[in-house]
PDB file of C-alpha atoms and ligand atoms in Angstrom:
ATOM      1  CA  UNK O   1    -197.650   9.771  70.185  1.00 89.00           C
ATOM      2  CA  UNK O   2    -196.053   6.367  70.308  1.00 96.00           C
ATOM      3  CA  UNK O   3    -193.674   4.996  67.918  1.00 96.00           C
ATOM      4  CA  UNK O   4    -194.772   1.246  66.962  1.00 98.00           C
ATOM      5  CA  UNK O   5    -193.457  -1.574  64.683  1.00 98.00           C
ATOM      6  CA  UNK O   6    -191.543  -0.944  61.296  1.00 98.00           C
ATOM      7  CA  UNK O   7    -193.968  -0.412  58.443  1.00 98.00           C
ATOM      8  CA  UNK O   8    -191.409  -0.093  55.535  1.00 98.00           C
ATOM      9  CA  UNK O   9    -187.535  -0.059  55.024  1.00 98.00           C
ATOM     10  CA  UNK O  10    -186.469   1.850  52.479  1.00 96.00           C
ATOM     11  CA  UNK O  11    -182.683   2.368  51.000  1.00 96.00           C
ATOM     12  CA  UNK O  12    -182.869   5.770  52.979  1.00 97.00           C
ATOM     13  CA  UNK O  13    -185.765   6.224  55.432  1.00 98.00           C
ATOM     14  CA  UNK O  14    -187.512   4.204  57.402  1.00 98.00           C
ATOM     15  CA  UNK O  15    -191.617   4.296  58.056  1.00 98.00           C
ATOM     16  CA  UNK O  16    -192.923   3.415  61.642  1.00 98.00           C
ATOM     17  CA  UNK O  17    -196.387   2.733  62.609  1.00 98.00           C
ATOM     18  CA  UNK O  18    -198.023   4.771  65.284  1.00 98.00           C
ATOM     19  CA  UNK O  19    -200.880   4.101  68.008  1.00 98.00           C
ATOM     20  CA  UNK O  20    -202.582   7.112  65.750  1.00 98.00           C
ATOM     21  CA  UNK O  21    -203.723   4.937  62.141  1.00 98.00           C
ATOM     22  CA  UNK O  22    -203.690   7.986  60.181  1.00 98.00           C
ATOM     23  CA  UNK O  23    -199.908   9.198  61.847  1.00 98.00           C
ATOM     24  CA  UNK O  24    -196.400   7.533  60.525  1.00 98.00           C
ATOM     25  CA  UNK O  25    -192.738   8.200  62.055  1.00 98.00           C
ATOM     26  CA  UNK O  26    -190.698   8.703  58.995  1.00 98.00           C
ATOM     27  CA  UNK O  27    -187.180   8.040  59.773  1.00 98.00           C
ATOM     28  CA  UNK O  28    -183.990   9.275  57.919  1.00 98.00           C
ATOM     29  CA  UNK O  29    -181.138   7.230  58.176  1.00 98.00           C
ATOM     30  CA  UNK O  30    -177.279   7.966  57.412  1.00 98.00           C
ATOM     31  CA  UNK O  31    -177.606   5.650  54.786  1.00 97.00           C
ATOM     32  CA  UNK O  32    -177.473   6.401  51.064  1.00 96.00           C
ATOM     33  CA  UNK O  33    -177.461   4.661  48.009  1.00 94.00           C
ATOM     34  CA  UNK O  34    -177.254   5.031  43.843  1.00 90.00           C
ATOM     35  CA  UNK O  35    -178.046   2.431  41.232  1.00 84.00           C
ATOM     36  CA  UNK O  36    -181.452   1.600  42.595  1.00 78.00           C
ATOM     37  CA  UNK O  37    -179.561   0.424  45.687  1.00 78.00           C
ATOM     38  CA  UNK O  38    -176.737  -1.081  44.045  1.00 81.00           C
ATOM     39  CA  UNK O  39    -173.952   0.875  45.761  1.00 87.00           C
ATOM     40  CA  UNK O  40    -175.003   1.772  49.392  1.00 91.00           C
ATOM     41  CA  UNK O  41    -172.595   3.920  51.908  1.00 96.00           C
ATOM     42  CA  UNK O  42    -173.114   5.506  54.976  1.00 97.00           C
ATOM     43  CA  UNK O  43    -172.413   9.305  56.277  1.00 97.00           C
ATOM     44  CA  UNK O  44    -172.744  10.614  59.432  1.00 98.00           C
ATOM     45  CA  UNK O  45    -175.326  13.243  60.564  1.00 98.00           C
ATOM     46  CA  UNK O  46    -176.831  13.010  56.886  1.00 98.00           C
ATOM     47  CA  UNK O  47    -180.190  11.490  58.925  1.00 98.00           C
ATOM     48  CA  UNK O  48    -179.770  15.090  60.876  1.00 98.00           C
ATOM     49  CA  UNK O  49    -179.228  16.960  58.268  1.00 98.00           C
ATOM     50  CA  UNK O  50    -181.741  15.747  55.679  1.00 98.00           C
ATOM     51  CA  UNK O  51    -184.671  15.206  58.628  1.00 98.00           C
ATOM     52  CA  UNK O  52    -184.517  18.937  59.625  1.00 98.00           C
ATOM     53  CA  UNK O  53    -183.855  20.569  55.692  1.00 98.00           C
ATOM     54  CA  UNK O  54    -187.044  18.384  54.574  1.00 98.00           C
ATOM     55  CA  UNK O  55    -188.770  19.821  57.843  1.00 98.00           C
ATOM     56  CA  UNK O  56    -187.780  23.330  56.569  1.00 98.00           C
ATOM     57  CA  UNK O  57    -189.073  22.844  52.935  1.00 98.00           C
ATOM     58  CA  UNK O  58    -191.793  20.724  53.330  1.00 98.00           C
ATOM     59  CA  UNK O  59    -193.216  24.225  55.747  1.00 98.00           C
ATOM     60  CA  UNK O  60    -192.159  26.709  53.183  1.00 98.00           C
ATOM     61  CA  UNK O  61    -194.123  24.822  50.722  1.00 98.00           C
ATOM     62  CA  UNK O  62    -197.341  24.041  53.469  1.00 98.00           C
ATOM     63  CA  UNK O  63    -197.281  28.043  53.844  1.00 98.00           C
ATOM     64  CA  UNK O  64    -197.966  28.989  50.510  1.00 97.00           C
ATOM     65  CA  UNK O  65    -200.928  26.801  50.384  1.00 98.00           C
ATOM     66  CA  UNK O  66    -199.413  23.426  49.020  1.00 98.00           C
ATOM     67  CA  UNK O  67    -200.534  20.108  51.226  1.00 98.00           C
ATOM     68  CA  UNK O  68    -197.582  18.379  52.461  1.00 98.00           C
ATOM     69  CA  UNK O  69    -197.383  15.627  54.681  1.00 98.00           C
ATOM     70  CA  UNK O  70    -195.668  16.620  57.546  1.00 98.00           C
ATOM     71  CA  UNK O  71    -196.955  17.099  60.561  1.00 98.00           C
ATOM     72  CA  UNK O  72    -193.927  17.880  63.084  1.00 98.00           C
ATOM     73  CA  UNK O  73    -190.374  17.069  64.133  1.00 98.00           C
ATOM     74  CA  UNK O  74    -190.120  14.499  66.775  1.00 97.00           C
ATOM     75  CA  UNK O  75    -186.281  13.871  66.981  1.00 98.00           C
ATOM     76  CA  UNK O  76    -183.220  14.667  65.187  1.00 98.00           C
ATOM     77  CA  UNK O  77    -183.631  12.235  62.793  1.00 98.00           C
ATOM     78  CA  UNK O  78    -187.329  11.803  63.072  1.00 98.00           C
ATOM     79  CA  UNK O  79    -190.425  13.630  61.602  1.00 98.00           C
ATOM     80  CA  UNK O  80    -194.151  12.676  62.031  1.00 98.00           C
ATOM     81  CA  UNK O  81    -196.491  12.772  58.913  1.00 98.00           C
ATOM     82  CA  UNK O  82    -199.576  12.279  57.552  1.00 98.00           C
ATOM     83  CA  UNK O  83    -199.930   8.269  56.181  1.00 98.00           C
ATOM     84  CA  UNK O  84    -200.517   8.004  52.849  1.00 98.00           C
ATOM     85  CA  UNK O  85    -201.573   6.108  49.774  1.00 98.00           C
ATOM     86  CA  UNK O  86    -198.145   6.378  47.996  1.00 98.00           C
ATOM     87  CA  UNK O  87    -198.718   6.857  43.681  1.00 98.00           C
ATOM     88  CA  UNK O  88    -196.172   4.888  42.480  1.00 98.00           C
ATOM     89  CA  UNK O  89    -194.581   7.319  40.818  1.00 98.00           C
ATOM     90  CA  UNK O  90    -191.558   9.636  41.005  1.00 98.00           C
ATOM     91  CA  UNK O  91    -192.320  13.284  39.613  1.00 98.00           C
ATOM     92  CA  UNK O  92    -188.865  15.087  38.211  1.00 98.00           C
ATOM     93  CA  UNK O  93    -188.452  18.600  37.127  1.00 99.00           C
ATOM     94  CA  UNK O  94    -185.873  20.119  35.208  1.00 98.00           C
ATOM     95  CA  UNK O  95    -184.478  23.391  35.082  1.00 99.00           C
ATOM     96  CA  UNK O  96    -181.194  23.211  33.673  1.00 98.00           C
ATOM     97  CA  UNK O  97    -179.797  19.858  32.165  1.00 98.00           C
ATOM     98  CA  UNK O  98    -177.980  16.821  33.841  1.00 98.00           C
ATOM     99  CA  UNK O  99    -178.115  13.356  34.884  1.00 98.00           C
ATOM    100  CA  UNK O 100    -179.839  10.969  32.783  1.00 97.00           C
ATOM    101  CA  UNK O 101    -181.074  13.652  30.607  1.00 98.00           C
ATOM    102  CA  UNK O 102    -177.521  14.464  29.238  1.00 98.00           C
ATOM    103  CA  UNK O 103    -177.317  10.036  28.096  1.00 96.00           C
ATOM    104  CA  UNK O 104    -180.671  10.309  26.801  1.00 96.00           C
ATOM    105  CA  UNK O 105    -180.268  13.788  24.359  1.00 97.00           C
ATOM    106  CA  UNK O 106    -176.263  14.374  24.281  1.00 95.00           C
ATOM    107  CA  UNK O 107    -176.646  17.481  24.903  1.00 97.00           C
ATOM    108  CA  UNK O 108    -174.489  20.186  27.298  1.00 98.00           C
ATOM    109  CA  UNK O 109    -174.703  19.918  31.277  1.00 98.00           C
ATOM    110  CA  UNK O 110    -176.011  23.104  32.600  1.00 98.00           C
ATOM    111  CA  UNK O 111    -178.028  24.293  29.177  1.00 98.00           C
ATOM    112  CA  UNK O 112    -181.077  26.287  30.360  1.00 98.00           C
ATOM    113  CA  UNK O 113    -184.700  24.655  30.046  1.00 98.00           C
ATOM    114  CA  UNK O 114    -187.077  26.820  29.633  1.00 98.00           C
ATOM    115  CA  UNK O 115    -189.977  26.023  29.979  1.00 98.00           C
ATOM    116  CA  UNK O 116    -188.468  23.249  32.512  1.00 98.00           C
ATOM    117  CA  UNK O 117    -189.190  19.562  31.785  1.00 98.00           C
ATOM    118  CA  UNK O 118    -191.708  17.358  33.417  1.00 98.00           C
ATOM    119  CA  UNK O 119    -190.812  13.651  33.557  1.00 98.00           C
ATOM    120  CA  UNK O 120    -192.062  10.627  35.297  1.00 97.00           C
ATOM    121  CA  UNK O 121    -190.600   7.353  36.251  1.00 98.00           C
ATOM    122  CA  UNK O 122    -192.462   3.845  37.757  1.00 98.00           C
ATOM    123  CA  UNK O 123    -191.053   3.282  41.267  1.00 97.00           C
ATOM    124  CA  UNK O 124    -189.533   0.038  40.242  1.00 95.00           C
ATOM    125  CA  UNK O 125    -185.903  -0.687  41.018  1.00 91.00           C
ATOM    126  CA  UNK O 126    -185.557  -3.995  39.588  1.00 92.00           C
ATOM    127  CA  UNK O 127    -186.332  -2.466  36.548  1.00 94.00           C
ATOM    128  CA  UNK O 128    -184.685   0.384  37.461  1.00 93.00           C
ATOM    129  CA  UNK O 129    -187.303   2.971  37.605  1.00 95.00           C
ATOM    130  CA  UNK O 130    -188.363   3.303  33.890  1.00 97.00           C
ATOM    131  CA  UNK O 131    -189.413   6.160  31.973  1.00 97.00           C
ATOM    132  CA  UNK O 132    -193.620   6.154  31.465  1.00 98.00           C
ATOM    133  CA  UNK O 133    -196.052   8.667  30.069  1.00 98.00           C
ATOM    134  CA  UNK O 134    -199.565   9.639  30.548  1.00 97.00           C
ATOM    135  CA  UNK O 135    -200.621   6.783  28.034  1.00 98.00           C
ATOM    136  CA  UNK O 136    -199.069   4.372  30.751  1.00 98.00           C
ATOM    137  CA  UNK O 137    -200.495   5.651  33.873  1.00 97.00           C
ATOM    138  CA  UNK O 138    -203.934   5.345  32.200  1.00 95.00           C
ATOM    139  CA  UNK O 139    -203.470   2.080  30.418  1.00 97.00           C
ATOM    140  CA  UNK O 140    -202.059   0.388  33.873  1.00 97.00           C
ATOM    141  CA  UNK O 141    -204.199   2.318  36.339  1.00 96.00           C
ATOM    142  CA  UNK O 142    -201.238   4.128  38.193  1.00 97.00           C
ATOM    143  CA  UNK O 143    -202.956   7.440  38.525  1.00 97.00           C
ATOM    144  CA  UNK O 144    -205.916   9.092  36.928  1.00 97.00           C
ATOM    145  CA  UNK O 145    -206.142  11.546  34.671  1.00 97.00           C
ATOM    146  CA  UNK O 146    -206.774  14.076  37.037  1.00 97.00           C
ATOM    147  CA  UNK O 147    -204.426  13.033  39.490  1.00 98.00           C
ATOM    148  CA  UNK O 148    -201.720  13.866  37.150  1.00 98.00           C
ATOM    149  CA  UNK O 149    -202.898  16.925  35.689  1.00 98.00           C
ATOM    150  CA  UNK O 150    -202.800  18.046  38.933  1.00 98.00           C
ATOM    151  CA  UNK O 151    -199.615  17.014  39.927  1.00 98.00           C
ATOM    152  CA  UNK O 152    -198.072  18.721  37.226  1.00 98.00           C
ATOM    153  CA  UNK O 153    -199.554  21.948  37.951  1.00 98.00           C
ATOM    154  CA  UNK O 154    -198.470  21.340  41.534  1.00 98.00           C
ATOM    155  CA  UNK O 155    -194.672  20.315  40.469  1.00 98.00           C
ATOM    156  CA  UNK O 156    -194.528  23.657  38.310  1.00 98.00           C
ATOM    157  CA  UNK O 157    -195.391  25.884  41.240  1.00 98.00           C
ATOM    158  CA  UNK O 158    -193.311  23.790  43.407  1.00 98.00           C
ATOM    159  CA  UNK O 159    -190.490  24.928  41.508  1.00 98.00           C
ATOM    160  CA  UNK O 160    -191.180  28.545  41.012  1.00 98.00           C
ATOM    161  CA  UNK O 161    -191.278  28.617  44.901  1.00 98.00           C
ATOM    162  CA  UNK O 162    -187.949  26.066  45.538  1.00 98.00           C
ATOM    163  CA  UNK O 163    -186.051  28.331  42.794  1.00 98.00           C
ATOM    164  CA  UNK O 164    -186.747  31.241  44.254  1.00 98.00           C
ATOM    165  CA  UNK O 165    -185.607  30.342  47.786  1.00 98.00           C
ATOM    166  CA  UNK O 166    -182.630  28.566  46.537  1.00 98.00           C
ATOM    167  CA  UNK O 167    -181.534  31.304  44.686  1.00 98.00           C
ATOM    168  CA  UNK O 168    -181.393  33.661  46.871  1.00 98.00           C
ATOM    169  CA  UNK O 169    -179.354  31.665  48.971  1.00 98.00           C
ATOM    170  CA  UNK O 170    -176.860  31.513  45.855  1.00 98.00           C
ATOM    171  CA  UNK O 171    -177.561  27.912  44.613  1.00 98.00           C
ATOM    172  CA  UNK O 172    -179.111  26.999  41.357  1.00 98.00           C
ATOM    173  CA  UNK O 173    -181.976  24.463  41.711  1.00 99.00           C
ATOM    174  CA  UNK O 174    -181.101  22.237  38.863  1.00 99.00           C
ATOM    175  CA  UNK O 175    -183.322  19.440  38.923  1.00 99.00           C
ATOM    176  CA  UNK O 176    -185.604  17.456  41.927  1.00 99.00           C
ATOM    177  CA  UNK O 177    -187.781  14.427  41.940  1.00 98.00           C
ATOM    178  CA  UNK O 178    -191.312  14.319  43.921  1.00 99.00           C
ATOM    179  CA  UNK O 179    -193.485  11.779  45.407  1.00 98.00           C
ATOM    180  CA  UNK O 180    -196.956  12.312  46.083  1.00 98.00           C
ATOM    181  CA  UNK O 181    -199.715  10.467  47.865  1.00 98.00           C
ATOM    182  CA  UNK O 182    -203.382  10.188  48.118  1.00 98.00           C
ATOM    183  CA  UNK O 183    -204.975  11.030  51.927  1.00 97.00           C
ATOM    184  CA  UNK O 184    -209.027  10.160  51.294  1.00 93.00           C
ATOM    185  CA  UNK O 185    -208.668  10.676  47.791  1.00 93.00           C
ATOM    186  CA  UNK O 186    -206.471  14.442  48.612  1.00 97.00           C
ATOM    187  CA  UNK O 187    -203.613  14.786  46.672  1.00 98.00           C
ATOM    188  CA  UNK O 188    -200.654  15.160  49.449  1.00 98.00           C
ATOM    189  CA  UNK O 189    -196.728  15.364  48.684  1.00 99.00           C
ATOM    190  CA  UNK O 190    -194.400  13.026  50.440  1.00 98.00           C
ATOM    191  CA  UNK O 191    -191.730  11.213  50.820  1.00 98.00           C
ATOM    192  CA  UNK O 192    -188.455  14.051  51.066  1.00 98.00           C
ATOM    193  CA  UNK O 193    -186.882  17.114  49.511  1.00 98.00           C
ATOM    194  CA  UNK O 194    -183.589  17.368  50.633  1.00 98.00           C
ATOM    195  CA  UNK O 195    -180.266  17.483  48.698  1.00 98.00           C
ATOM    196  CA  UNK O 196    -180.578  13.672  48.061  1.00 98.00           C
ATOM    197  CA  UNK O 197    -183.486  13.824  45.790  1.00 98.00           C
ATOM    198  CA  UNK O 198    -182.717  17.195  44.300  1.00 98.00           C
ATOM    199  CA  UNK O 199    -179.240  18.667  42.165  1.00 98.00           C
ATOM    200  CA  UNK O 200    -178.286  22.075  43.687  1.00 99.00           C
ATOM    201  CA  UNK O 201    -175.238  23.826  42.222  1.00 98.00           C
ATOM    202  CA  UNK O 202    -173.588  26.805  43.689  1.00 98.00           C
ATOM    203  CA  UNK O 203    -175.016  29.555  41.173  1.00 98.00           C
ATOM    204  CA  UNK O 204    -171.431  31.040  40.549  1.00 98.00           C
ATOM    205  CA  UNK O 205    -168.618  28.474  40.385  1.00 98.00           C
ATOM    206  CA  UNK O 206    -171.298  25.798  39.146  1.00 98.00           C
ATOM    207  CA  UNK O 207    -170.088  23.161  41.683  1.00 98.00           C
ATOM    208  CA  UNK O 208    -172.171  20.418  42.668  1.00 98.00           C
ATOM    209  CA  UNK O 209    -173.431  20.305  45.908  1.00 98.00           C
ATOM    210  CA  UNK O 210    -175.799  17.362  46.296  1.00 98.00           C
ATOM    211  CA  UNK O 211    -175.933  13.737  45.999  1.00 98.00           C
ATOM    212  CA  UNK O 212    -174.024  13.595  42.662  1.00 98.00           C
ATOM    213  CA  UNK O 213    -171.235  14.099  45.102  1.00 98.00           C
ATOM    214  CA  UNK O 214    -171.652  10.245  45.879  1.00 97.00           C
ATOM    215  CA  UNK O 215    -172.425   9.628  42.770  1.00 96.00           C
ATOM    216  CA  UNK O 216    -169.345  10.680  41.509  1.00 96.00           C
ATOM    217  CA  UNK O 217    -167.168   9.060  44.191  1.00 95.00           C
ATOM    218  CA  UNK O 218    -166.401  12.888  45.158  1.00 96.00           C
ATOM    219  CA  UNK O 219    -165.299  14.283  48.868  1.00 96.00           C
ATOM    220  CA  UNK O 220    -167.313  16.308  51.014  1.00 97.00           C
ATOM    221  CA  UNK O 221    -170.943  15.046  50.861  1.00 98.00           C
ATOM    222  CA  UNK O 222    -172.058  16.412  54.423  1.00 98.00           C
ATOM    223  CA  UNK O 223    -169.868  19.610  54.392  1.00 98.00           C
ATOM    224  CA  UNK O 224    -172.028  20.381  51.188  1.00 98.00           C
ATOM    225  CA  UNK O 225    -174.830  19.570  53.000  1.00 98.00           C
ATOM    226  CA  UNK O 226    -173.710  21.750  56.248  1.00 98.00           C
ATOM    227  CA  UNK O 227    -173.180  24.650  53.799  1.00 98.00           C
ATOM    228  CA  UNK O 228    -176.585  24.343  51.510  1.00 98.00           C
ATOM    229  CA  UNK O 229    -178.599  24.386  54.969  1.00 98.00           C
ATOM    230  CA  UNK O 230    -176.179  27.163  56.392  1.00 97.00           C
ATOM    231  CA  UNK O 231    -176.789  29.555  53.490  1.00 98.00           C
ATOM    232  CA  UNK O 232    -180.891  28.922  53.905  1.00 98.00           C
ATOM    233  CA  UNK O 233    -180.220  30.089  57.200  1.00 97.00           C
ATOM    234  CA  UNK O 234    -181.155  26.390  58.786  1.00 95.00           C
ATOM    235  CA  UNK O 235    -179.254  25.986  62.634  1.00 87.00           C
ATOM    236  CA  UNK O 236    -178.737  22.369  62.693  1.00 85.00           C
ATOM    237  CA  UNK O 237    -176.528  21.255  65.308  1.00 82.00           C
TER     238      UNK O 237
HETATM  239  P1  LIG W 301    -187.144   3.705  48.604  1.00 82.79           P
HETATM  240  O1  LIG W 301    -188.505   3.128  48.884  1.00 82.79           O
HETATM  241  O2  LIG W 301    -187.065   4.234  47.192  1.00 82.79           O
HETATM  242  O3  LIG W 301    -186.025   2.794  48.945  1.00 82.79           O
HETATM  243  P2  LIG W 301    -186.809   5.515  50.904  1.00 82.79           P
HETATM  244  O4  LIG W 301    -185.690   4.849  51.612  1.00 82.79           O
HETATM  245  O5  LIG W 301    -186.748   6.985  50.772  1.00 82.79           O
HETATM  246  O6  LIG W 301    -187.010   5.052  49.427  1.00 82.79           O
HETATM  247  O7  LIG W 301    -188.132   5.048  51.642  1.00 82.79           O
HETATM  248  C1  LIG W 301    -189.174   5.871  51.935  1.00 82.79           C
HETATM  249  C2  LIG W 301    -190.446   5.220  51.403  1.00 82.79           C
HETATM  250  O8  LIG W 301    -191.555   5.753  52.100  1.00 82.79           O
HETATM  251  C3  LIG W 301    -190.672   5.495  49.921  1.00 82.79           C
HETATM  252  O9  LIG W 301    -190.989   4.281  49.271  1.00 82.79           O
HETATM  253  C4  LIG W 301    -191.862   6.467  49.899  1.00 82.79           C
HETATM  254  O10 LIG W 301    -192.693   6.273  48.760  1.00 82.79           O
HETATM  255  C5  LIG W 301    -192.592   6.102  51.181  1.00 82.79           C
HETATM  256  N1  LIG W 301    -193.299   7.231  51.798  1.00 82.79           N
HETATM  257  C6  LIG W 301    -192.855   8.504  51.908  1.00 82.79           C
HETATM  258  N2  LIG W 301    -193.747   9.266  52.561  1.00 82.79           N
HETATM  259  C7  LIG W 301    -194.790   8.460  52.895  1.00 82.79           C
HETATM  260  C8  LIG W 301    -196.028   8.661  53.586  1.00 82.79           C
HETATM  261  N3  LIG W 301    -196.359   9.849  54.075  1.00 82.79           N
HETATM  262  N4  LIG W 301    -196.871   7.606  53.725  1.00 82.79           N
HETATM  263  C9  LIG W 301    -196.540   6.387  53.238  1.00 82.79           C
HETATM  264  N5  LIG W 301    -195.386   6.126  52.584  1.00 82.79           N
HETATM  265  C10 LIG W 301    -194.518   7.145  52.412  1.00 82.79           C
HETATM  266  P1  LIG W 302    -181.809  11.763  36.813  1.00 82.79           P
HETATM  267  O1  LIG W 302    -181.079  12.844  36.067  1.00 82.79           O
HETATM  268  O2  LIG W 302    -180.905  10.683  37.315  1.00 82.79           O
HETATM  269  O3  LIG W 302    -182.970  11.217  36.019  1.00 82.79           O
HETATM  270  O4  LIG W 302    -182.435  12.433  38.118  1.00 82.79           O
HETATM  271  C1  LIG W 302    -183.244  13.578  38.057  1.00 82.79           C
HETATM  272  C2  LIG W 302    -183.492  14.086  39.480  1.00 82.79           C
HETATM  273  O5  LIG W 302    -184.277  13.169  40.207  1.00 82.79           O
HETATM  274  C3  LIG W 302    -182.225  14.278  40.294  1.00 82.79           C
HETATM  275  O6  LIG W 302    -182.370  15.439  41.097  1.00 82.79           O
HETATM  276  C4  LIG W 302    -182.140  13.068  41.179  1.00 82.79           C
HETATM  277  C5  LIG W 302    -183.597  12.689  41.363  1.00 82.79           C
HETATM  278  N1  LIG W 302    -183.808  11.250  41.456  1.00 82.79           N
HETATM  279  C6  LIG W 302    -184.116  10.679  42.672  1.00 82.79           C
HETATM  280  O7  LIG W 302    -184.213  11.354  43.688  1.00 82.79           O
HETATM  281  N2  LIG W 302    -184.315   9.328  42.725  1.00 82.79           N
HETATM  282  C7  LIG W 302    -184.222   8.533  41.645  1.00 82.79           C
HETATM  283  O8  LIG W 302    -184.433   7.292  41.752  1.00 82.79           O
HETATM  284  C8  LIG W 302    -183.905   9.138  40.376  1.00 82.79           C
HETATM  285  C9  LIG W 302    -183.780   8.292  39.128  1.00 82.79           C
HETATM  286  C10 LIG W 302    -183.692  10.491  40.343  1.00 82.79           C
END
């Protein structure tokens, strides 16, 4: 496999053509960002760290029967997937409630959803990624009917398995976004899960241990990283 020219710059990863059409090098940098890019930083080994835990996830998930796009790690900071034809769209689930949920209802961080909450957002960061509904996606086009039934069913068992394996490795899996993708009209998820796109709290002090870190101009992003990885038994040196 050869790497080829840039295909897309994101504020995290980058996307490199192949000499294979149907092959991308997906590329995660140090860099991260909040505010729909507003406030960007760098850390080091986060590229590391996030390349191999998405690696580990995105397998867990492929073995229990879920299409994901990854096809294998290349480098460090490198994996090689499957190129797809990205929805639009970013998929959240909630388990247990913070973020933007807490603005929008007022209620208490941490209060128990059950059943958890499906939500979905345009990719749009100029207008900073509004809230849409199924009356959206049909009236604009972004994804058929079917498309999204499915990707709801997919998110929920997504979740049942990401709970499970997070707590048993003491963490609570608060809340995660997903992006999926069409390969010849196959549903496909892509994009990341790491602790960027995902809130992970340690299940008993509570403490955050993911991006909100940044967010909330706290210390020790990557040793919360090291640790989450180190307690799902992940080597990454
Ligand atoms: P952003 O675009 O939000 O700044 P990133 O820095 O994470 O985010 O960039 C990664 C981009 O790559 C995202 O826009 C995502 O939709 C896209 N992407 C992820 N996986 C694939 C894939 N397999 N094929 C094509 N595009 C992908
Ligand atoms: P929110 O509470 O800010 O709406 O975020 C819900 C979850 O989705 C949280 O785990 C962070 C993740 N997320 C992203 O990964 N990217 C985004 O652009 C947004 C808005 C949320």
């Amino acid at each position: 496999m050869e790497k080829r020219t840039e295909l897309y710059r994101g504020k995290a990863k980058t996307l490199y053509y192949t000499d294979n059409p149907e092959l991308l090098v997906l590329e995660f940098r140090d860099d991260t960002s909040m505010g729909n890019g507003e406030k960007i930083s760098q850390f080091a080994r986060k590229g590391i760290l996030n390349n191999k835990f998405n690696y580990f996830i995105m397998n867990k998930l492929q073995q229990t029967g879920i299409s994901t796009h990854i096809n294998s790690l290349i480098s460090d900071n490198t994996s090689l997937v499957q190129k797809l034809e990205m929805i639009p769209i970013e998929f959240v689930i909630r388990n247990y409630a913070a973020g933007s949920l807490l603005k929008r209802l007022n209620i208490q961080e941490g209060l128990s959803l059950n059943p958890p909450i499906f939500e979905f957002f345009l990719k749009n960061d100029k207008e900073h990624d509004p809230m849409i509904n199924s009356s959206y996606c049909e009236t604009f086009g972004w994804i058929s009917k079917q498309n999204l039934i499915q990707i709801h069913k997919l998110c929920n068992k997504i979740n049942i398995i990401l709970s499970k394996i997070f707590d048993e490795a003491n963490l609570m899996l608060v809340d995660f976004k997903l992006e999926f993708g069409l390969f010849k009209d196959y549903l496909v998820l892509g994009d990341e899960f790491s602790p960027d796109v995902a809130r992970l709290w340690d299940k008993a002090t509570m403490k955050k241990m993911d991006k909100d870190l940044f967010r909330h101009n706290m210390d020790g992003l990557i040793e919360s990283y090291e640790e989450i990885s180190c307690r799902l038994g992940l080597k990454i040196n």
